[in-house]
Each structure stands twice: as structure tokens, then as C-alpha cells.
JSON list of C-alpha atoms in Angstrom, two decimals:
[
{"chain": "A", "resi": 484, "resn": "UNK", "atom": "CA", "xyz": [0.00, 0.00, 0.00]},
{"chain": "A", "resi": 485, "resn": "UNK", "atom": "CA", "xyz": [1.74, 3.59, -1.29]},
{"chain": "A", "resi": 486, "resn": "UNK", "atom": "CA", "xyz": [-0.55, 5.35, 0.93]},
{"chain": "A", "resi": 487, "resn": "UNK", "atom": "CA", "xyz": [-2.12, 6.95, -1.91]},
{"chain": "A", "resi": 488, "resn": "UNK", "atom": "CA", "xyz": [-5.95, 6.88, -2.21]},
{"chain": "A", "resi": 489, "resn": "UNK", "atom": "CA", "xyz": [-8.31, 7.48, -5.18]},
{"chain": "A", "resi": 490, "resn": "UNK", "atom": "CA", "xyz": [-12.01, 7.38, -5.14]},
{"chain": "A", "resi": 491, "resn": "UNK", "atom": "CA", "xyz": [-13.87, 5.94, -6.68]},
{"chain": "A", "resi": 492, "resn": "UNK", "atom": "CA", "xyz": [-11.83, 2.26, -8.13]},
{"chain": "A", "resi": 493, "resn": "UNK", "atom": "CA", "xyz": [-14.50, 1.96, -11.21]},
{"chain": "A", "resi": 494, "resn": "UNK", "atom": "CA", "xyz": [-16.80, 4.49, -13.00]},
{"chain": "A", "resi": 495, "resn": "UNK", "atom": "CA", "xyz": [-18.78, 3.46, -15.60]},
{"chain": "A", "resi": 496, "resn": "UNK", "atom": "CA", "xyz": [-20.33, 6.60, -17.63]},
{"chain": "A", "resi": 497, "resn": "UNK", "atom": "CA", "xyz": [-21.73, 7.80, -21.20]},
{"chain": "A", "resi": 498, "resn": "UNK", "atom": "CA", "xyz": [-20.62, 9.75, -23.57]},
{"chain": "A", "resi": 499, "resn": "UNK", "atom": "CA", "xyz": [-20.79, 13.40, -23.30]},
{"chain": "A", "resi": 500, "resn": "UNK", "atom": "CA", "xyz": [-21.07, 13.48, -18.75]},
{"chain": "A", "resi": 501, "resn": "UNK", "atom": "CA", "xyz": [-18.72, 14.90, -16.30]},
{"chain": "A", "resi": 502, "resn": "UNK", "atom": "CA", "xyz": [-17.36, 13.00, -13.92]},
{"chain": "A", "resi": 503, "resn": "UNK", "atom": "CA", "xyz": [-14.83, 14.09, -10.85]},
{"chain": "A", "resi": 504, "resn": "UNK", "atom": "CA", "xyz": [-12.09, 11.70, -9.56]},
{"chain": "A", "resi": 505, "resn": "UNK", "atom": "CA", "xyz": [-10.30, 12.16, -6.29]},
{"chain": "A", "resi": 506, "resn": "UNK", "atom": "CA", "xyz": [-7.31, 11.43, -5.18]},
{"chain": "A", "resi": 507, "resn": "UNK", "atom": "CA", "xyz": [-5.32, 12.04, -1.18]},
{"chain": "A", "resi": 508, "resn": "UNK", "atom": "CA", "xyz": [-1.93, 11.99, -1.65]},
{"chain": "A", "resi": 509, "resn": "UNK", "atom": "CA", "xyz": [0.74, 10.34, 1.15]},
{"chain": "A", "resi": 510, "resn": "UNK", "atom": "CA", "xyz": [0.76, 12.01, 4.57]},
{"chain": "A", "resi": 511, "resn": "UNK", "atom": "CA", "xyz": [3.47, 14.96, 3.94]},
{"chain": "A", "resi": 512, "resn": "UNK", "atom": "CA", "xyz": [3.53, 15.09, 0.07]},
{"chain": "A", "resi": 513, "resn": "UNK", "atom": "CA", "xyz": [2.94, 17.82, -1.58]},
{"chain": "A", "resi": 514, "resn": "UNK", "atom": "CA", "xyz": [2.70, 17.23, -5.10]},
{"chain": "A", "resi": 515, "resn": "UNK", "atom": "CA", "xyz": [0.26, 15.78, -6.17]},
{"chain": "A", "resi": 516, "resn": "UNK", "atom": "CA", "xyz": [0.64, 14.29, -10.16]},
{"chain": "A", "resi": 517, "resn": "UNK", "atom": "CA", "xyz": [-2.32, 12.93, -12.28]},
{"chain": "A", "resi": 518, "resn": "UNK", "atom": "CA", "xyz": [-1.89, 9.76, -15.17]},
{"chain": "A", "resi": 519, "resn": "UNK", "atom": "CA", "xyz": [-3.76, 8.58, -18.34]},
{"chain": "A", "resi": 520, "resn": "UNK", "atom": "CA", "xyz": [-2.88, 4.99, -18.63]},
{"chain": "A", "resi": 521, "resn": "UNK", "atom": "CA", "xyz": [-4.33, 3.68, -22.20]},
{"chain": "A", "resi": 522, "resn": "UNK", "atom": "CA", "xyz": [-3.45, 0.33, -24.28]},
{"chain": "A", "resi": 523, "resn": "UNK", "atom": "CA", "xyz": [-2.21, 2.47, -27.46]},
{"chain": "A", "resi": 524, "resn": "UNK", "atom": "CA", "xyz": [-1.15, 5.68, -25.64]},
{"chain": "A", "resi": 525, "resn": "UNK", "atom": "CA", "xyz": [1.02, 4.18, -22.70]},
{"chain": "A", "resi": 526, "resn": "UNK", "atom": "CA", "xyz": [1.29, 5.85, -19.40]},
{"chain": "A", "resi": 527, "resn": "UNK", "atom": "CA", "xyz": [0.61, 9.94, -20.33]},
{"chain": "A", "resi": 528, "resn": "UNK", "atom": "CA", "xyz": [1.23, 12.57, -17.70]},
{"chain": "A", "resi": 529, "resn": "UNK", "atom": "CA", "xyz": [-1.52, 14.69, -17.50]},
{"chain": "A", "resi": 530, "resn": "UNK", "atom": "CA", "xyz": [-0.68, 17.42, -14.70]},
{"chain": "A", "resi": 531, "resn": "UNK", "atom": "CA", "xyz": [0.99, 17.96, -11.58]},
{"chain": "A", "resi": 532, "resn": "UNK", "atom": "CA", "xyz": [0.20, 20.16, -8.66]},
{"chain": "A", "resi": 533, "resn": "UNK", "atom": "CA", "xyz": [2.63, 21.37, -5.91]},
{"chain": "A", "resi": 534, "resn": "UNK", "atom": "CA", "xyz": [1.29, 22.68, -2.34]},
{"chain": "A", "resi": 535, "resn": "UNK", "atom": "CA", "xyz": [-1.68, 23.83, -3.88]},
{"chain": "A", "resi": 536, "resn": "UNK", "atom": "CA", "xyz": [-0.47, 25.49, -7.51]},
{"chain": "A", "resi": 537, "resn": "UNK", "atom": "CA", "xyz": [-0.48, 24.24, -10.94]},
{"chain": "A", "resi": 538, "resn": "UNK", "atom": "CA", "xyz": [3.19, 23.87, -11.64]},
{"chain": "A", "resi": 539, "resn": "UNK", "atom": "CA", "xyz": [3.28, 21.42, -14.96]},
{"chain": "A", "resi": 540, "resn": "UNK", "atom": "CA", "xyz": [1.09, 20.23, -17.69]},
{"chain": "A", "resi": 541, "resn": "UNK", "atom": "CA", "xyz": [1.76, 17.46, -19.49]},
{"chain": "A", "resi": 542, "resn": "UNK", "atom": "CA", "xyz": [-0.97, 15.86, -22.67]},
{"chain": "A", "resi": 543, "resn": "UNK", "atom": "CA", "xyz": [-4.42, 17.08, -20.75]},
{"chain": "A", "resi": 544, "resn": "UNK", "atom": "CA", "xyz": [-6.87, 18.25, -23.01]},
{"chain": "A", "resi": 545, "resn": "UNK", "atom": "CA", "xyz": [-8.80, 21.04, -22.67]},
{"chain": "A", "resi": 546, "resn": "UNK", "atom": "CA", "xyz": [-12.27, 19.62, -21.40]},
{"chain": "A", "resi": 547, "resn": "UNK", "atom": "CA", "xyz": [-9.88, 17.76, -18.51]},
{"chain": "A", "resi": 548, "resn": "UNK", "atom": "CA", "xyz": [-9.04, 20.02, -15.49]},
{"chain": "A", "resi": 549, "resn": "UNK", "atom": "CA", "xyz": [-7.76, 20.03, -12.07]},
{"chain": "A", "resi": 550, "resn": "UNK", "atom": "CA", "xyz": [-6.65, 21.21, -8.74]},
{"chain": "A", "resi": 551, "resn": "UNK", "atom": "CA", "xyz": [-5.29, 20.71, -5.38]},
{"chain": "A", "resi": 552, "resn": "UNK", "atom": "CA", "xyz": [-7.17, 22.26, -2.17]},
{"chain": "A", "resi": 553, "resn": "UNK", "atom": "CA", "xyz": [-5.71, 23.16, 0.77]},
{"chain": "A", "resi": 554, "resn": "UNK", "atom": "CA", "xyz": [-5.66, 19.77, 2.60]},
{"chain": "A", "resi": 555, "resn": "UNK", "atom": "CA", "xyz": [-3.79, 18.80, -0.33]},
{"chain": "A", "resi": 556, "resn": "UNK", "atom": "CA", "xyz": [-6.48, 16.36, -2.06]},
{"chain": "A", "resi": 557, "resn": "UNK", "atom": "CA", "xyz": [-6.58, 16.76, -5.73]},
{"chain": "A", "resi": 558, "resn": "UNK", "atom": "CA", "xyz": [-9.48, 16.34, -8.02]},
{"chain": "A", "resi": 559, "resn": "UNK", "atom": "CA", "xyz": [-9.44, 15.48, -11.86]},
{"chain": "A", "resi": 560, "resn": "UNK", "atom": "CA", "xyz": [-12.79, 16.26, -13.42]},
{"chain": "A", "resi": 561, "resn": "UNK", "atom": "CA", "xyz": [-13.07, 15.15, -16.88]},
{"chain": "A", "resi": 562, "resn": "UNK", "atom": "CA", "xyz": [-16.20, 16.70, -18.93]},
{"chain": "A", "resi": 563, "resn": "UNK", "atom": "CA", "xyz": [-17.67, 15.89, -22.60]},
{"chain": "A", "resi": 564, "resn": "UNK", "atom": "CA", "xyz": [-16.29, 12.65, -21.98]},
{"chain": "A", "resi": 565, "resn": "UNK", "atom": "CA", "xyz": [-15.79, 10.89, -25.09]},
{"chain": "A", "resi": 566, "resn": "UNK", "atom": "CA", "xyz": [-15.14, 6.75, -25.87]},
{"chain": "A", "resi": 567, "resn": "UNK", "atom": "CA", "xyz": [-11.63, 7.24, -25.96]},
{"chain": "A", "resi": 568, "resn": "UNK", "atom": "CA", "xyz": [-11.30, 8.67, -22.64]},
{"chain": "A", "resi": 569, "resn": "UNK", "atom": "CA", "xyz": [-12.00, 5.12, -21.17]},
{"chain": "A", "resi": 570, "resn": "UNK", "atom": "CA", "xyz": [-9.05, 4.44, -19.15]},
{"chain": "A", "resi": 571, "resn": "UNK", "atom": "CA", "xyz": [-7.24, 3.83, -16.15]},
{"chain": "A", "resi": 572, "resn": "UNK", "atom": "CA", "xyz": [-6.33, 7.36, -14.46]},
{"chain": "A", "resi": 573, "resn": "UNK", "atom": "CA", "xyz": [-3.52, 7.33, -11.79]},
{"chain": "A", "resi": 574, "resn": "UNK", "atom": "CA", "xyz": [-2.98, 9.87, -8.79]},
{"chain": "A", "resi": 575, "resn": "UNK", "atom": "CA", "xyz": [0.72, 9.84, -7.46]},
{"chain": "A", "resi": 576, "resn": "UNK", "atom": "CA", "xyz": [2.61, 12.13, -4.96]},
{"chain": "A", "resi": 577, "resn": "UNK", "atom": "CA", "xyz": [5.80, 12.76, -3.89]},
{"chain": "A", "resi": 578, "resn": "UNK", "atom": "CA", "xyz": [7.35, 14.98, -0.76]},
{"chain": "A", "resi": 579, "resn": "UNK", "atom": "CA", "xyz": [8.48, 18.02, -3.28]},
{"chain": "A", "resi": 580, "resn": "UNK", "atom": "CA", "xyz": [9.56, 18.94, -6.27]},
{"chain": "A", "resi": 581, "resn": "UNK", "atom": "CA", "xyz": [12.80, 17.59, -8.05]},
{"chain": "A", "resi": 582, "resn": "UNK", "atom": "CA", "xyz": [14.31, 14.35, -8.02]},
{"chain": "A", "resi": 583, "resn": "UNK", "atom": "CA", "xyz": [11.76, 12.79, -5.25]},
{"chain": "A", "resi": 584, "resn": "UNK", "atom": "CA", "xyz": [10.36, 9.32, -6.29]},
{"chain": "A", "resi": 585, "resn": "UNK", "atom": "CA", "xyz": [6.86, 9.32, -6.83]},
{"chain": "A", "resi": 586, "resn": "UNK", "atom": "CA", "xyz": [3.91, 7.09, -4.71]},
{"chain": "A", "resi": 587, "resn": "UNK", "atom": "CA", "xyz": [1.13, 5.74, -6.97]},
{"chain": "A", "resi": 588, "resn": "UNK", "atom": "CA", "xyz": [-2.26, 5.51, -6.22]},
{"chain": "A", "resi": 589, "resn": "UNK", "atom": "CA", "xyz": [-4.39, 2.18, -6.92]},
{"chain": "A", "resi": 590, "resn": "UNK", "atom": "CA", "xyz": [-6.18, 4.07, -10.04]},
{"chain": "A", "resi": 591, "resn": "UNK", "atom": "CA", "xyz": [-9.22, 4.85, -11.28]},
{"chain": "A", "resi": 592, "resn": "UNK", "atom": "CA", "xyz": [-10.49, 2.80, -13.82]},
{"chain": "A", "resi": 593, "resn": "UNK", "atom": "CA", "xyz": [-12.81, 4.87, -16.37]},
{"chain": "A", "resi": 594, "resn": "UNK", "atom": "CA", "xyz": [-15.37, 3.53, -18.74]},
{"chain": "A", "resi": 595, "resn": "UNK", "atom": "CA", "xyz": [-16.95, 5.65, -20.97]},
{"chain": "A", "resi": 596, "resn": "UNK", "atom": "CA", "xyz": [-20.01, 3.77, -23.13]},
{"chain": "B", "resi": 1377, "resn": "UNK", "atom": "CA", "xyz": [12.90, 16.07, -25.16]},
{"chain": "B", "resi": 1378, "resn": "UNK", "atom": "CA", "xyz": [13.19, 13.06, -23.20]},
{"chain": "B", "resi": 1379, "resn": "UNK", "atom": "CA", "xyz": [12.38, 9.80, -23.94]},
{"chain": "B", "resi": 1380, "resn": "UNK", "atom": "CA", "xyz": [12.79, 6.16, -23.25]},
{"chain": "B", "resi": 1381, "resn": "UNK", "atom": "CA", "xyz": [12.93, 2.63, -24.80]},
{"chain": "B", "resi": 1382, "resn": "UNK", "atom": "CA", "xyz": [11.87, -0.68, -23.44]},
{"chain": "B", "resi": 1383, "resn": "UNK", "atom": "CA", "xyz": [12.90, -3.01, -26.28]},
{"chain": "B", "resi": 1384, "resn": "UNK", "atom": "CA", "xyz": [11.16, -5.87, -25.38]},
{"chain": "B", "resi": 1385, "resn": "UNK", "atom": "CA", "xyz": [7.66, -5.71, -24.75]},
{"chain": "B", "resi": 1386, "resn": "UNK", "atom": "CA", "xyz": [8.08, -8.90, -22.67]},
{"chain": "B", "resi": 1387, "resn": "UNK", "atom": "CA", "xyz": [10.55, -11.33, -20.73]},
{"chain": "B", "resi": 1388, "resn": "UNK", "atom": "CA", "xyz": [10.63, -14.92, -20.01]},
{"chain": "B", "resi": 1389, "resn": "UNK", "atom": "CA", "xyz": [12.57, -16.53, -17.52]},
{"chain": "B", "resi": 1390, "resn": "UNK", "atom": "CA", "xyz": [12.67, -18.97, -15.77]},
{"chain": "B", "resi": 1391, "resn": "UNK", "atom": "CA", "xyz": [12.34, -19.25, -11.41]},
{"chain": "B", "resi": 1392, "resn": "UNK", "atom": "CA", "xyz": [15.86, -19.18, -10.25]},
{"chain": "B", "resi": 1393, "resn": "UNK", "atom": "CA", "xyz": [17.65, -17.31, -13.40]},
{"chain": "B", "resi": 1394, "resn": "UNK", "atom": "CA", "xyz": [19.15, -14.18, -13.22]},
{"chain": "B", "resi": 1395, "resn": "UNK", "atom": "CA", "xyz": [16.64, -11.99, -15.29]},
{"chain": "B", "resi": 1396, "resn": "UNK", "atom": "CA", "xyz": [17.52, -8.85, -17.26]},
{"chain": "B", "resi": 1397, "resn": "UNK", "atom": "CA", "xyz": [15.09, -5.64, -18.56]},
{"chain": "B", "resi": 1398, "resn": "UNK", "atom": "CA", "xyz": [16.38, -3.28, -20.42]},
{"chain": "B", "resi": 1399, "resn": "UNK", "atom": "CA", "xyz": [16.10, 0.42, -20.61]},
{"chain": "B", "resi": 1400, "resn": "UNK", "atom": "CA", "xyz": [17.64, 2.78, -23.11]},
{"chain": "B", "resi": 1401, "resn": "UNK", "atom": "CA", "xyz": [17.23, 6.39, -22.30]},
{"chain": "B", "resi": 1402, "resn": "UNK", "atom": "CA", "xyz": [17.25, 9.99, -24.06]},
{"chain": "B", "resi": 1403, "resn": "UNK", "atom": "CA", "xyz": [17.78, 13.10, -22.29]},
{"chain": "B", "resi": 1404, "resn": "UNK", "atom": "CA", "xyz": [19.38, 16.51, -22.02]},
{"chain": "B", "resi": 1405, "resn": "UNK", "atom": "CA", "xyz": [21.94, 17.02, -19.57]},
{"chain": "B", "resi": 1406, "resn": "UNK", "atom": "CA", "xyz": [22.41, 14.23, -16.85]},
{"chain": "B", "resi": 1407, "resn": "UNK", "atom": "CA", "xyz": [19.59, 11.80, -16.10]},
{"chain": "B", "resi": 1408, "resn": "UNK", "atom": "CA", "xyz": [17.28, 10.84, -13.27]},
{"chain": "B", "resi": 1409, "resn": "UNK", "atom": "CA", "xyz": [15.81, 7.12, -14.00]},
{"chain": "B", "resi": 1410, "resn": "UNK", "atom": "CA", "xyz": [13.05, 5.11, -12.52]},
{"chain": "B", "resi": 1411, "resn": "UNK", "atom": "CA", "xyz": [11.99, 1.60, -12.38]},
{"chain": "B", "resi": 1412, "resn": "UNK", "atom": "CA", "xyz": [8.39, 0.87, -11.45]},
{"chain": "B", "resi": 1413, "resn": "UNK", "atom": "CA", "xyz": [6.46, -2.22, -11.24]},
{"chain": "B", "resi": 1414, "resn": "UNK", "atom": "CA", "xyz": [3.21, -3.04, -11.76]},
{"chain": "B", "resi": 1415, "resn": "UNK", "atom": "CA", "xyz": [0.94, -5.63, -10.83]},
{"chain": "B", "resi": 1416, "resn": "UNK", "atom": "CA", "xyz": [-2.55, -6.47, -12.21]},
{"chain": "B", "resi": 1417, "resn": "UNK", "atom": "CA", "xyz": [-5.17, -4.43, -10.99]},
{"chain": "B", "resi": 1418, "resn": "UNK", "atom": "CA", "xyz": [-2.67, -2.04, -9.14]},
{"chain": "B", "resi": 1419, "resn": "UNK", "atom": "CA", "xyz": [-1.01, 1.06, -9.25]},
{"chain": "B", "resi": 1420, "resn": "UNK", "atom": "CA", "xyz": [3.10, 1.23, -9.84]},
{"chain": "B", "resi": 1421, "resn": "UNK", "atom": "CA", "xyz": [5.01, 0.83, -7.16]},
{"chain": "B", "resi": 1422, "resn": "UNK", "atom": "CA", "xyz": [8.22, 2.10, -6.93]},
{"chain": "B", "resi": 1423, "resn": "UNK", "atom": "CA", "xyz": [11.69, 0.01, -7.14]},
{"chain": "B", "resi": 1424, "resn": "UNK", "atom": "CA", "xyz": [14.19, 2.11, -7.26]},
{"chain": "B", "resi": 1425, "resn": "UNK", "atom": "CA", "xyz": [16.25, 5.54, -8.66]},
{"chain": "B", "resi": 1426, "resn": "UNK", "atom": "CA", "xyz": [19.41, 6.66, -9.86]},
{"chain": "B", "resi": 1427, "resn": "UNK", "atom": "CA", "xyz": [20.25, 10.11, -9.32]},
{"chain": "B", "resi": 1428, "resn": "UNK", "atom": "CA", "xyz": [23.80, 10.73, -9.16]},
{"chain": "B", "resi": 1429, "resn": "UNK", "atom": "CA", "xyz": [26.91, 8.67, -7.61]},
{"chain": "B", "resi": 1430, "resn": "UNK", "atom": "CA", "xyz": [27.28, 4.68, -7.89]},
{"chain": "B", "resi": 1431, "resn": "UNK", "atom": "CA", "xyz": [26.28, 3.50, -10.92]},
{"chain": "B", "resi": 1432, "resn": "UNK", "atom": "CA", "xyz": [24.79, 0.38, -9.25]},
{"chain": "B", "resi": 1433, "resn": "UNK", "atom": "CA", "xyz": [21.80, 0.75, -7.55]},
{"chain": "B", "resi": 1434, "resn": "UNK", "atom": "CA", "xyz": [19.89, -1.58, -5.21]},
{"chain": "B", "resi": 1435, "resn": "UNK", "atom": "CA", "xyz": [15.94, -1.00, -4.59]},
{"chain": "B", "resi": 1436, "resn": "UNK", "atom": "CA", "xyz": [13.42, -3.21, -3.22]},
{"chain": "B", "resi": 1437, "resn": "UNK", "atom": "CA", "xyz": [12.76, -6.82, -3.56]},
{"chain": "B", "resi": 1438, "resn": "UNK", "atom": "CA", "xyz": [15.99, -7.66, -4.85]},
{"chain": "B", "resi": 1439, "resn": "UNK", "atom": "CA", "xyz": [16.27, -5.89, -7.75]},
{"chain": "B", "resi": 1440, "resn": "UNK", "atom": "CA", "xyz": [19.19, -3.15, -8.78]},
{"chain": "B", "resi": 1441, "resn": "UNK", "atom": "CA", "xyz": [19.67, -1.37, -11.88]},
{"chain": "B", "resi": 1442, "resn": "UNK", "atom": "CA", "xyz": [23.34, -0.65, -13.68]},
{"chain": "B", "resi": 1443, "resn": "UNK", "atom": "CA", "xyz": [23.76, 2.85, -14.90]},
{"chain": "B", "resi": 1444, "resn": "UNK", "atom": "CA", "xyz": [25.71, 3.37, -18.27]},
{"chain": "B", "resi": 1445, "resn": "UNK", "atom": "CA", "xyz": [26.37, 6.74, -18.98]},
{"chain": "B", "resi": 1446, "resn": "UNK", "atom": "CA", "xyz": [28.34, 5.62, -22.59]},
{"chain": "B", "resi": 1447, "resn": "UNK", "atom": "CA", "xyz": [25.69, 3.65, -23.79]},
{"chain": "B", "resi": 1448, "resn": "UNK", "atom": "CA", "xyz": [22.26, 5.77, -22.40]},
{"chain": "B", "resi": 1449, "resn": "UNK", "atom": "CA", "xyz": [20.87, 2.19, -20.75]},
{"chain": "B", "resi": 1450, "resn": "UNK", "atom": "CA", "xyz": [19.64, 1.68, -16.87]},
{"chain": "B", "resi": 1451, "resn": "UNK", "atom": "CA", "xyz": [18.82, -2.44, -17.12]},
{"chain": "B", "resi": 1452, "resn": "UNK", "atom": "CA", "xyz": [17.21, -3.75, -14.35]},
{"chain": "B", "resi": 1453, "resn": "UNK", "atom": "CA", "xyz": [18.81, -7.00, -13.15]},
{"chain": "B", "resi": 1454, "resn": "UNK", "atom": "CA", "xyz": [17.66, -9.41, -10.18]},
{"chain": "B", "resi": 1455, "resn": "UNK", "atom": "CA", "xyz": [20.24, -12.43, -9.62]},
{"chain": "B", "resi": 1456, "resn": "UNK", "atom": "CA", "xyz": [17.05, -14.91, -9.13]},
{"chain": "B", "resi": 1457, "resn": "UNK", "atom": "CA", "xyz": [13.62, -14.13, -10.44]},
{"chain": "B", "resi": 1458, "resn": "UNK", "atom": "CA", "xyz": [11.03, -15.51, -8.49]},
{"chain": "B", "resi": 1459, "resn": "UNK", "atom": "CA", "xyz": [7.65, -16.43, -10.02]},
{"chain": "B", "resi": 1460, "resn": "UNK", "atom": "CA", "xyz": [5.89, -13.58, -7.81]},
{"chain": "B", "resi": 1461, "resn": "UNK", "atom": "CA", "xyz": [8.09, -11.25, -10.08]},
{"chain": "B", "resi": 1462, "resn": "UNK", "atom": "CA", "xyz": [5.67, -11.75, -12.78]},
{"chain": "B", "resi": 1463, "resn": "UNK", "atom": "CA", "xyz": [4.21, -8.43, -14.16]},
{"chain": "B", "resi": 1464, "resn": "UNK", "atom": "CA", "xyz": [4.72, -5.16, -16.09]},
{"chain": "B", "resi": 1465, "resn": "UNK", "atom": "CA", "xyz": [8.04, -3.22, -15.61]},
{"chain": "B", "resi": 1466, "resn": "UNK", "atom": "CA", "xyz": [8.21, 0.54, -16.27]},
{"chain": "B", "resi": 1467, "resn": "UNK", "atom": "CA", "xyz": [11.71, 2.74, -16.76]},
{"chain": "B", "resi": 1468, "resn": "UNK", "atom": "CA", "xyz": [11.06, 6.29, -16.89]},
{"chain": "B", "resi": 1469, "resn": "UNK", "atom": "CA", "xyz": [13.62, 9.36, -16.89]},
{"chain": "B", "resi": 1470, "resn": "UNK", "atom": "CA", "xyz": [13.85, 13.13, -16.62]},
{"chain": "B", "resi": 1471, "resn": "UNK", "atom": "CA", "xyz": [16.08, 15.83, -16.86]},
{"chain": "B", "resi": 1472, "resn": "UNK", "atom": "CA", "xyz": [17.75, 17.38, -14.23]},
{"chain": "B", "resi": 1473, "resn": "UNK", "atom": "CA", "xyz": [16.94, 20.82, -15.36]},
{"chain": "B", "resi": 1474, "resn": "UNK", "atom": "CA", "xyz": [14.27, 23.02, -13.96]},
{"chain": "B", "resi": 1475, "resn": "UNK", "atom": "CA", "xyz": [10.94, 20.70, -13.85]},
{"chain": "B", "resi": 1476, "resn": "UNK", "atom": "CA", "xyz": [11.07, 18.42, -16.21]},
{"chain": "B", "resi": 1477, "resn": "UNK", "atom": "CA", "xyz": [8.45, 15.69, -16.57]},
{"chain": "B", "resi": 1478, "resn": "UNK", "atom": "CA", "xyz": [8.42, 11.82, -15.81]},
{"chain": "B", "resi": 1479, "resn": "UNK", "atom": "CA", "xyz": [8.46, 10.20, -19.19]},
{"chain": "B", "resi": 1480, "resn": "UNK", "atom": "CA", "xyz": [7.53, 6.82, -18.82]},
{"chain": "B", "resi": 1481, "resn": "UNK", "atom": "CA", "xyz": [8.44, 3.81, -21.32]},
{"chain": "B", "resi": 1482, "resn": "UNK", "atom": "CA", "xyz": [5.88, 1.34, -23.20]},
{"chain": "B", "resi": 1483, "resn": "UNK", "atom": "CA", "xyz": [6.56, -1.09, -20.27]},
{"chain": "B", "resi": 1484, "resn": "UNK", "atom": "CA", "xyz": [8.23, -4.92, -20.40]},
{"chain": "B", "resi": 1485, "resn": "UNK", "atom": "CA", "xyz": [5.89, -7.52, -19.19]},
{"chain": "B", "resi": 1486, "resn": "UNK", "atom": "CA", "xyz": [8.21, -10.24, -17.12]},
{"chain": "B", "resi": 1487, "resn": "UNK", "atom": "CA", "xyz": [7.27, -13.50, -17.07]},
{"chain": "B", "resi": 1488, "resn": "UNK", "atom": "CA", "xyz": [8.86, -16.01, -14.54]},
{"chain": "B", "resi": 1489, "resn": "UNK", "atom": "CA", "xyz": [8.14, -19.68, -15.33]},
{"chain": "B", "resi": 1490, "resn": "UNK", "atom": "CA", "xyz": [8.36, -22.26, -12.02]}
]
């Protein structure tokens, strides 16, 4: 166990909703980083957040956003979902910025019908 | 930009042989690299780093990881694979310049026969 939690495990969904994922990070990270693990794309980064701030974007389209709240949760919210948004979406963290390791989270697996 | 190579998308071996992965890296400046593991059903769990110093790592479970600076590679080596070391192996590398993202390979599923 990483210590990483995301909510919820499975989300089944159609095409076109909005749906939120949620992830707590380790006790004492602060950066929080959010995945797109696909069978043809691989394991994307997406975004990562640091104490609260956007600090790097990676491949996230437009209609995905997210952020980091002051207990130091992050939320992914993906909207206009489309079929080829189904797949597994992965919350790390990692004590700061730089060379730190990073702590993944169990995933969220995303099904969009 | 950075990038990284897993040439073989997966290894067999059998319980008891030493067991190789290979990684092949692309970077500017001087490299941080990664090896992850996943299991089915799970998130990657972390194995072990190379940031600077000995170009031998150990990490968890058993497994280390050569660095070769001459030929861009950070193979992940375990003398004796156990069946329970079955799964999907990740590399991944970044810069050590500024922020620089995690670039993660295609992954190398391991296979450990008993």
C-alpha cells in the first residue's frame, strides 16, 4: 500500500457526462501528479500540482481540469467525456519537487459507453 | 525532449535465473531514472532511482539497476527471479533541469516460469 488513495476504483459513464475523480496523496507530500494509462497511448502525464499550484502540464486536453485544495487532495474532473477517454487514471505524490520518487495511487479505472 | 525505450515488450525466464530488462534512455543534460512495477489491478510501485553517484543501484525486492552513462541504458537486473516477479516493468527518466516531466516507457511484461 503507497498510501495513496483514489475514489472511486470503477466508474462506468456515457458519452458526453462529467465526472470528478479524487485522489489524497501520502501524509506529507505535496505534489500531487495525475496519469492517463491507455493500451495504445502508454502511461501519459496529464498534470501535476505542488502545495496547492499548478506547476506542470503534461498531454491534458482542454475539457480535462484540475486542482489541489488546501488539505492537499486533488481532483481530476473530466467533462464531454468521449469513448476514448475510457481508461485507467492514476494519482501519485511525492514529498516536493525535483528528483523525489513518486507514490502511486491504486487508479481509477474509467469507462466511458 | 526526453524519452525512453523498453525493447522488449516482454521477458521470459525462468524461477531461479538471473533476469535482465532493459532500458535505453534519451535526455538533455544528466539523467534521473526510474523503475516501477506493476501488478494487475494495481497502481506502480516504486523500485528504485538513480540520481547521481554509484552506478549500481539496489531498490526493493531484490532488484538493482546498472547505470551506463556511454551507452544511455539503466537495465534492471535481479540475480534470481522468483515467479511472484511476474508483471509489467516501467523505466522512466527526466532531466535534471528546472521541472522536467516523468516520461515513462511502453513497459516490459516479465514472465517467470516455475
Amino acid at each position: 500500500d503507497s498510501g495513496v488513495t483514489q475514489t472511486p476504483k470503477h466508474l462506468i459513464t456515457a458519452t458526453g457526462q462529467r465526472v470528478t475523480l479524487r485522489c489524497s496523496p501520502r501524509s506529507g507530500d505535496l505534489s500531487v501528479y495525475w496519469y492517463q494509462q491507455s493500451l495504445d497511448q502508454g502511461l501519459q502525464f496529464l498534470i501535476q500540482y505542488y502545495n496547492g499550484e499548478e506547476r506542470a502540464k503534461g498531454n491534458i486536453l482542454e475539457r480535462f481540469s484540475a486542482q489541489q485544495f488546501p488539505d492537499l487532495h486533488s481532483e481530476l474532473n473530466l467533462s464531454s467525456l468521449e469513448l476514448g477517454d475510457s481508461a485507467l487514471y492514476f494519482c501519485a505524490s511525492s514529498v516536493a519537487l525535483g528528483t523525489y520518487e513518486q507514490y502511486f495511487g491504486p487508479g481509477t479505472r474509467l469507462t466511458v459507453t | 525532449a526526453q524519452s525512453v525505450a523498453q525493447p522488449e515488450d516482454q521477458v521470459n525466464v525462468a524461477e531461479g535465473n538471473p533476469l535482465t530488462v532493459k532500458c535505453t534512455y534519451s535526455v538533455s543534460g544528466n539523467p534521473y531514472l526510474f523503475w516501477y512495477v506493476q501488478y494487475p489491478n494495481r497502481g506502480l510501485q516504486f523500485l528504485l532511482k538513480y540520481i547521481t553517484g554509484d552506478n549500481l543501484v539496489k531498490g526493493s525486492y531484490g532488484f538493482e539497476a546498472e547505470f551506463n552513462k556511454s551507452q544511455t541504458s539503466f537495465h534492471l537486473k535481479k540475480p534470481s527471479a522468483l515467479v511472484s516477479d511476474s508483471a509489467l516493468y516501467f523505466c522512466a527518466v527526466r532531466g535534471n533541469t528546472g521541472f522536467q516531466k516523468l516520461v515513462f516507457g511502453t513497459g516490459t511484461r516479465l514472465l517467470v516460469s516455475p
